[in-house]
XYZ file of C-alpha atoms in Angstrom:
380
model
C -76.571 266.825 288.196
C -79.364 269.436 288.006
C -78.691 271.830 291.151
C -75.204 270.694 292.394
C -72.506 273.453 292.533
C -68.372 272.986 292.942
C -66.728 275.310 293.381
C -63.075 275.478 291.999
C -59.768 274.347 294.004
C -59.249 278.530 294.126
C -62.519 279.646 294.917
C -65.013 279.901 297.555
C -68.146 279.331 297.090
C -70.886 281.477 298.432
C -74.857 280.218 298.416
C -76.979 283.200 299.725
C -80.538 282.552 300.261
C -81.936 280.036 303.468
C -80.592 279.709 305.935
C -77.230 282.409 307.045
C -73.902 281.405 307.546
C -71.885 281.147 310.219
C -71.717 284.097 312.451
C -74.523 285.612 311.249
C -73.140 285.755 307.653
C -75.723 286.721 304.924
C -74.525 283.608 302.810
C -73.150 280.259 303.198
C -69.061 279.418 302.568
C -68.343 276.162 300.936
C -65.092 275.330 299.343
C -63.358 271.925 298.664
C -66.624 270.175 297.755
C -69.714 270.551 295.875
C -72.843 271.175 297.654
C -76.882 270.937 296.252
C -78.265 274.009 295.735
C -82.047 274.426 294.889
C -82.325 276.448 291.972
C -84.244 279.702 292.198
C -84.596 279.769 296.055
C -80.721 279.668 296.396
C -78.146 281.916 294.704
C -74.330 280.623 294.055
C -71.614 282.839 293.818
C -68.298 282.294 293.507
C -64.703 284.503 295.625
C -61.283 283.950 293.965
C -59.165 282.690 296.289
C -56.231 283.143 293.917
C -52.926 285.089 294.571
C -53.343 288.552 293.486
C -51.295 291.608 292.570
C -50.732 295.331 293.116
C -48.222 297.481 292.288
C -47.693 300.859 294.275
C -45.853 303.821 293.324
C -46.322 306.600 295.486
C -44.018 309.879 296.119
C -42.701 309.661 299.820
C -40.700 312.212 301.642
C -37.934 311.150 303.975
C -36.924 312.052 307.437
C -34.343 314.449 305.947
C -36.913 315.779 303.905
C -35.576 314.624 300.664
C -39.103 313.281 298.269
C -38.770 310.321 296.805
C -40.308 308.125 294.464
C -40.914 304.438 295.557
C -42.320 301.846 293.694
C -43.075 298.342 295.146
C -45.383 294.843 294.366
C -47.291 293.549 296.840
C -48.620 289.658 296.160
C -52.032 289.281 298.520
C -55.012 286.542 298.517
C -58.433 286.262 300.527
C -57.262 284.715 303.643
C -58.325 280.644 303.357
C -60.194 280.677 306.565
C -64.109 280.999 306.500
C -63.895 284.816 308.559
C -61.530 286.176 305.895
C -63.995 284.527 303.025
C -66.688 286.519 304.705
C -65.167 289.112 305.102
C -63.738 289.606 301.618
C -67.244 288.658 299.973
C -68.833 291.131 301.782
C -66.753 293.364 300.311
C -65.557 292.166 297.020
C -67.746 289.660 295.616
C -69.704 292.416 293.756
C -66.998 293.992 292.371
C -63.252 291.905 293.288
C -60.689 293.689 291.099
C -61.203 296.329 294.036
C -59.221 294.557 296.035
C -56.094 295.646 294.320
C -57.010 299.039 294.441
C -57.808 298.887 297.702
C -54.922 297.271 298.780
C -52.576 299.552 296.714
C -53.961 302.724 298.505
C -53.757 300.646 302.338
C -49.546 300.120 301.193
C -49.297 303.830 299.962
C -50.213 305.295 303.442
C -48.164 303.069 305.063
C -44.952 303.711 302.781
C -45.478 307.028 303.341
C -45.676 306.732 307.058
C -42.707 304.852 307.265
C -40.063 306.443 304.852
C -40.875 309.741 306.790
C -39.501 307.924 309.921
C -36.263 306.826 307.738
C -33.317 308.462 306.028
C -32.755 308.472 302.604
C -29.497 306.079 303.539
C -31.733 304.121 305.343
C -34.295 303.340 303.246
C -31.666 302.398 300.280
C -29.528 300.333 302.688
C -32.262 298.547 304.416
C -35.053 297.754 302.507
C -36.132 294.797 303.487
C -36.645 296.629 307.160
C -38.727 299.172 305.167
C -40.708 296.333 303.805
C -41.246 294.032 306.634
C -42.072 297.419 308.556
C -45.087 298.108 306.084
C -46.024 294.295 306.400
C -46.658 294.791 310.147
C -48.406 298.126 310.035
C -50.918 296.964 307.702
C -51.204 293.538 308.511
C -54.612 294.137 311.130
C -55.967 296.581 308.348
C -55.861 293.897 306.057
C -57.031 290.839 307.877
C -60.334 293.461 308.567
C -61.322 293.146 305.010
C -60.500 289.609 305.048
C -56.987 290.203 302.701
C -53.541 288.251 303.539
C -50.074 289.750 301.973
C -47.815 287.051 301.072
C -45.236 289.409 300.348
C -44.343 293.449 299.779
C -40.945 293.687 296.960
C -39.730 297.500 296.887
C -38.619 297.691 293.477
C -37.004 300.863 293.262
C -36.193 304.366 295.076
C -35.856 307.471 292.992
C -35.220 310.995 294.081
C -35.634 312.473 290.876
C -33.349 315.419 290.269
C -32.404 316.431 293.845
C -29.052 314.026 292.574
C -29.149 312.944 296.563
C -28.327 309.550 295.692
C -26.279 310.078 293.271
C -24.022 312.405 295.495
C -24.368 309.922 298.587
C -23.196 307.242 296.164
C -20.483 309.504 294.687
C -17.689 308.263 297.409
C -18.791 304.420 296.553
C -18.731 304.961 293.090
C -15.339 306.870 293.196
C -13.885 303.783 295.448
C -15.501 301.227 293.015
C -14.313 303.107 289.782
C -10.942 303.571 292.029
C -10.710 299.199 292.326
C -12.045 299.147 288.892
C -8.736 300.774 287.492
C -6.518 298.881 290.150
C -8.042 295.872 289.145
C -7.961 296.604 285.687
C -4.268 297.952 286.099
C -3.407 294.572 288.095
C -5.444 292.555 285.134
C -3.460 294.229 282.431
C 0.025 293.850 284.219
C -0.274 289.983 284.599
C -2.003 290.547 280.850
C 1.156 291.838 279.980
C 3.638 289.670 282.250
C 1.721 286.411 280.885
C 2.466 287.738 277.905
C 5.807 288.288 278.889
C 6.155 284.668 280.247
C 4.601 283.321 277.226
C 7.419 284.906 275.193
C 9.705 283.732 277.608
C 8.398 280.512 277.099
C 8.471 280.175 273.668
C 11.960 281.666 273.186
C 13.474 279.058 275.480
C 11.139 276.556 273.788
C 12.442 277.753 270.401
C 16.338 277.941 271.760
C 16.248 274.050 272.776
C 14.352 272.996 269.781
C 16.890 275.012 268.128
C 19.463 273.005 270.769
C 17.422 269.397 269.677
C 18.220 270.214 265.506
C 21.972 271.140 265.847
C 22.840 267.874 268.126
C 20.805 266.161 265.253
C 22.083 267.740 262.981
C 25.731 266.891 264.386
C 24.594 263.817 264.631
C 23.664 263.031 261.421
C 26.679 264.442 260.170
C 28.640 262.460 262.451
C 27.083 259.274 261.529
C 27.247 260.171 257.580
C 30.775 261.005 258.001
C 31.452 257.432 259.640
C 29.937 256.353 257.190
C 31.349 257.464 254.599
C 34.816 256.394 255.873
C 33.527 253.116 256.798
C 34.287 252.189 253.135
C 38.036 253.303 252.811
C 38.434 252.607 256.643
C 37.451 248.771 255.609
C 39.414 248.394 252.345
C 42.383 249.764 254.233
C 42.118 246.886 257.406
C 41.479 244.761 254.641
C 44.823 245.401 252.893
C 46.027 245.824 256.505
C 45.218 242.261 257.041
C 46.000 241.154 253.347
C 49.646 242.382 253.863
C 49.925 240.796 257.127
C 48.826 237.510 255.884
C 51.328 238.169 252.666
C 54.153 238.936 255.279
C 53.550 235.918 257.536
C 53.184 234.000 254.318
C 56.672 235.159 252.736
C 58.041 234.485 256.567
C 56.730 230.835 256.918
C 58.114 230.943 253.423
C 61.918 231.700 254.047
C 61.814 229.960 257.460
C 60.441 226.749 255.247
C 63.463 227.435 253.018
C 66.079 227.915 255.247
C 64.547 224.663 256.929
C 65.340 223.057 253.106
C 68.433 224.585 252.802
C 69.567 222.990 256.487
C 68.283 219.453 255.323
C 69.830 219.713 251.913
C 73.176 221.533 252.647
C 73.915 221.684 256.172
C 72.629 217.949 257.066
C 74.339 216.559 254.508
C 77.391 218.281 254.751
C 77.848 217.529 258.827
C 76.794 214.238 257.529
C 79.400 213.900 255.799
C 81.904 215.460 258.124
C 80.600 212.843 260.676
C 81.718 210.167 257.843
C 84.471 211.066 256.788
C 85.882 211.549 260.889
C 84.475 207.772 262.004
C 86.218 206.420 258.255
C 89.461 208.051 259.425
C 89.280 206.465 263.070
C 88.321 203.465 261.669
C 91.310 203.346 259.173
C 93.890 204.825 261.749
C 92.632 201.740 264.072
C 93.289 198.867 261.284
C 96.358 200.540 260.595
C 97.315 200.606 263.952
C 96.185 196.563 263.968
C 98.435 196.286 260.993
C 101.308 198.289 262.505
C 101.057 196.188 265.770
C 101.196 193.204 262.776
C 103.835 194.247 261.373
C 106.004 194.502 264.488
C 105.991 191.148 264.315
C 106.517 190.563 260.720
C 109.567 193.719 260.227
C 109.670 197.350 259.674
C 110.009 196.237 256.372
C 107.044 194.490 256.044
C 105.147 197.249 257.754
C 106.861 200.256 255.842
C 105.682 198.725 252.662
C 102.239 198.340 253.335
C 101.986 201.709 254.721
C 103.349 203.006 251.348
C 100.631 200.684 249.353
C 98.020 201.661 251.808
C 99.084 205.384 251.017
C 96.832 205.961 248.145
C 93.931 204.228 249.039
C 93.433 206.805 252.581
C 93.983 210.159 250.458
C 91.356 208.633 247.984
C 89.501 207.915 250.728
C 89.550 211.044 251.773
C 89.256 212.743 248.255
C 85.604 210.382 248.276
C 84.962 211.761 251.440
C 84.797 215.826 249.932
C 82.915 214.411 246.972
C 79.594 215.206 248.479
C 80.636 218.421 250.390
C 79.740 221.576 249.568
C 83.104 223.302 248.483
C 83.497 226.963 247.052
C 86.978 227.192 245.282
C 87.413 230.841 245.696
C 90.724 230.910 243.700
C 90.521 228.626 240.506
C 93.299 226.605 239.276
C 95.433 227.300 242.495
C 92.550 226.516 244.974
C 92.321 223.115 242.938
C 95.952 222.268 243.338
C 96.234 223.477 247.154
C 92.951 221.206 247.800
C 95.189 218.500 246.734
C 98.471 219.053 248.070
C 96.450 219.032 251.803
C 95.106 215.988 251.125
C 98.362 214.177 250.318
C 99.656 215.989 253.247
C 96.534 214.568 255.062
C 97.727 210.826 254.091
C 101.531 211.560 255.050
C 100.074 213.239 258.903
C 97.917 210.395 259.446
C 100.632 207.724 258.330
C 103.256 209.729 260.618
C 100.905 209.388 263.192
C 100.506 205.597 262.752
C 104.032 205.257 263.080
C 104.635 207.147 266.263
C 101.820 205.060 267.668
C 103.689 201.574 267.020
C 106.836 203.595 267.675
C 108.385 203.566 264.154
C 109.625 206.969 263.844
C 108.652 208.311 259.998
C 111.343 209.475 257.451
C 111.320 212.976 259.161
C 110.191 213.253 263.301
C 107.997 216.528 262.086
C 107.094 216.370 258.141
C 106.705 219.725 256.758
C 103.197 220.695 255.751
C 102.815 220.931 251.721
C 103.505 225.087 250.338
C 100.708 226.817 250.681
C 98.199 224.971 252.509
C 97.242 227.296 255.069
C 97.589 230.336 252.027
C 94.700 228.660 249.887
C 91.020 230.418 250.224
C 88.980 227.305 250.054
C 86.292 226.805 251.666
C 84.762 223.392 252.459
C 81.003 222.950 254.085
């Protein structure tokens, strides 16, 4: 609209003309708002209320009368109230980048002022004394020209080539430099025993892979040799087991044949032995009968009879060794002894008929046939 100001959210504006301001101020202070100002019987101008900056270096000379170069920032503003605004305009409005020179020359008196009061170890050891020192001096100075410092950074302190600082930080720099070798000293011994550890390391790593191969590799060895005398080791159980089976065979064998040869030889033979001994009781009984009948009948009688029945018992008998097993171990003479014992068989076992009826026989004790206990025969 034609005639209506703002001013902006950093500035204060100032309407001159009218009516005064407060206090007595040649101008009106508005900020915030807009006001309506009538053209060519008002005039608007406009106060940065912005932060602003001035850098100070200035050559100071310390207590100890050592000079030295400072150099510091100080951030300031136009105070927000409407006294400072009034104040400042006053001033500044013509002409505001002033208010950094200004301000830069207020600081330089007051560094000056108080570094003489300080030492040089002072001033490097407390600075932020130094500054908040200067703050308060020049705090009432500023506020008079309507100024606020936000803050005062000193930046640096130089003596030039006086080499004060240099020799007052000699003993620190020594004792640094001094912890600076230890330190690197200390850093490259555990350098060098991490080093040493790390060989350490991998030598015992290397020994017990080198321990890991050689059981494997016994191992291996072990298990090819096993294997490779698994195959003789099994063809010789194998024939182990073959021959044991062969020798249990041939066994079950000859205890199968000597089980044949006892049913086919032995048997038969006691068989036969068992025959021919019930025949002979049997015959020596009906003789006896036949002797106890021929008591009654004559010796005569009974004599005869025996004779007849003569033959018949030694063929008996001779029937009796036709199934035995007999070895003739000396030929034509074995033959002929065989049969002289069996006629001397037939004359015992008529003798002894006799003497059981109680005939007596030709001869009380018959002679046994020549040579029957000289023959080698054998009879099974």
């Amino acid at each position: 609209m034609f005639g209506y100001r703002v001013p902006a959210p950093d500035q204060a504006m100032l309407i001159s003309g009218g009516r005064r301001g407060q206090g007595g101020a040649p101008f009106r202070v508005v900020t915030g708002h807009g006001k309506f100002v009538l053209p060519v019987f008002r005039k608007v101008r406009f106060l940065t209320l912005a932060m602003c900056e001035a850098e100070v270096e200035e050559k100071c000379v310390s207590r100890q009368g050592i000079t030295l170069t400072v150099r510091s920032v100080i951030a300031f503003k136009v105070g927000n109230d409407t006294e400072s605004i009034v104040n400042a305009g006053q001033r500044f409005l013509s002409d505001q980048e002033q208010m950094a020179v200004l301000t830069g020359r207020i600081f330089a008196g007051h560094l000056r002022s108080i570094i003489g009061s300080m030492t040089v170890e002072e001033i490097i050891t407390e600075r932020q004394k130094l500054a908040t020192e200067v703050l308060d001096t020049s705090k009432a100075e500023m506020a008079k020209i309507g100024l606020i410092v936000d803050s005062l950074q000193i930046q640096s302190i130089d003596d030039g080539d006086t080499g004060y600082i240099d020799a007052m930080s000699a003993p620190h720099k020594a004792a640094i430099q001094r912890q600076a070798q230890i330190a690197q000293a200390q850093a490259s011994q555990a350098a060098a025993e991490a080093e040493q550890e790390a060989a350490r390391n991998q030598a015992e790593y290397a020994r017990q892979t080198a321990v890991v191969q050689a059981r494997y590799s016994a191992e291996v060895d072990r298990a090819q040799a096993e294997a490779a005398q698994a195959g003789p080791l099994a063809e010789a159980h194998a024939q182990r087991e073959v021959l044991a089976a062969r020798t249990e065979l041939a066994q079950r064998a000859a205890d199968l044949r000597q089980q044949q040869l006892v049913a086919e030889i032995v048997k038969p033979a006691e068989a036969e032995a068992e025959r021919i001994r019930v025949v002979a009781l049997a015959e020596a009984e009906r003789m006896k009968i036949q002797a106890e009948a021929a008591a009654s009948h004559g010796r005569v009688a009974l004599d005869r009879m025996l004779i007849d029945q003569l033959p018949q018992i030694v063929k008996e008998a001779a029937s009796g060794l036709s199934g035995a097993n007999v070895n003739v171990l000396n030929g034509a003479d074995g033959l002929g002894e065989i049969a002289a014992g069996l006629v001397g068989q037939g004359l015992t076992i008529l003798d002894a008929v006799r003497r059981n009826m109680g005939t007596p026989g030709p001869k009380d004790e018959p002679k046994r046939p020549s040579g029957a206990d000289d023959g080698a025969v054998e009879v099974r």
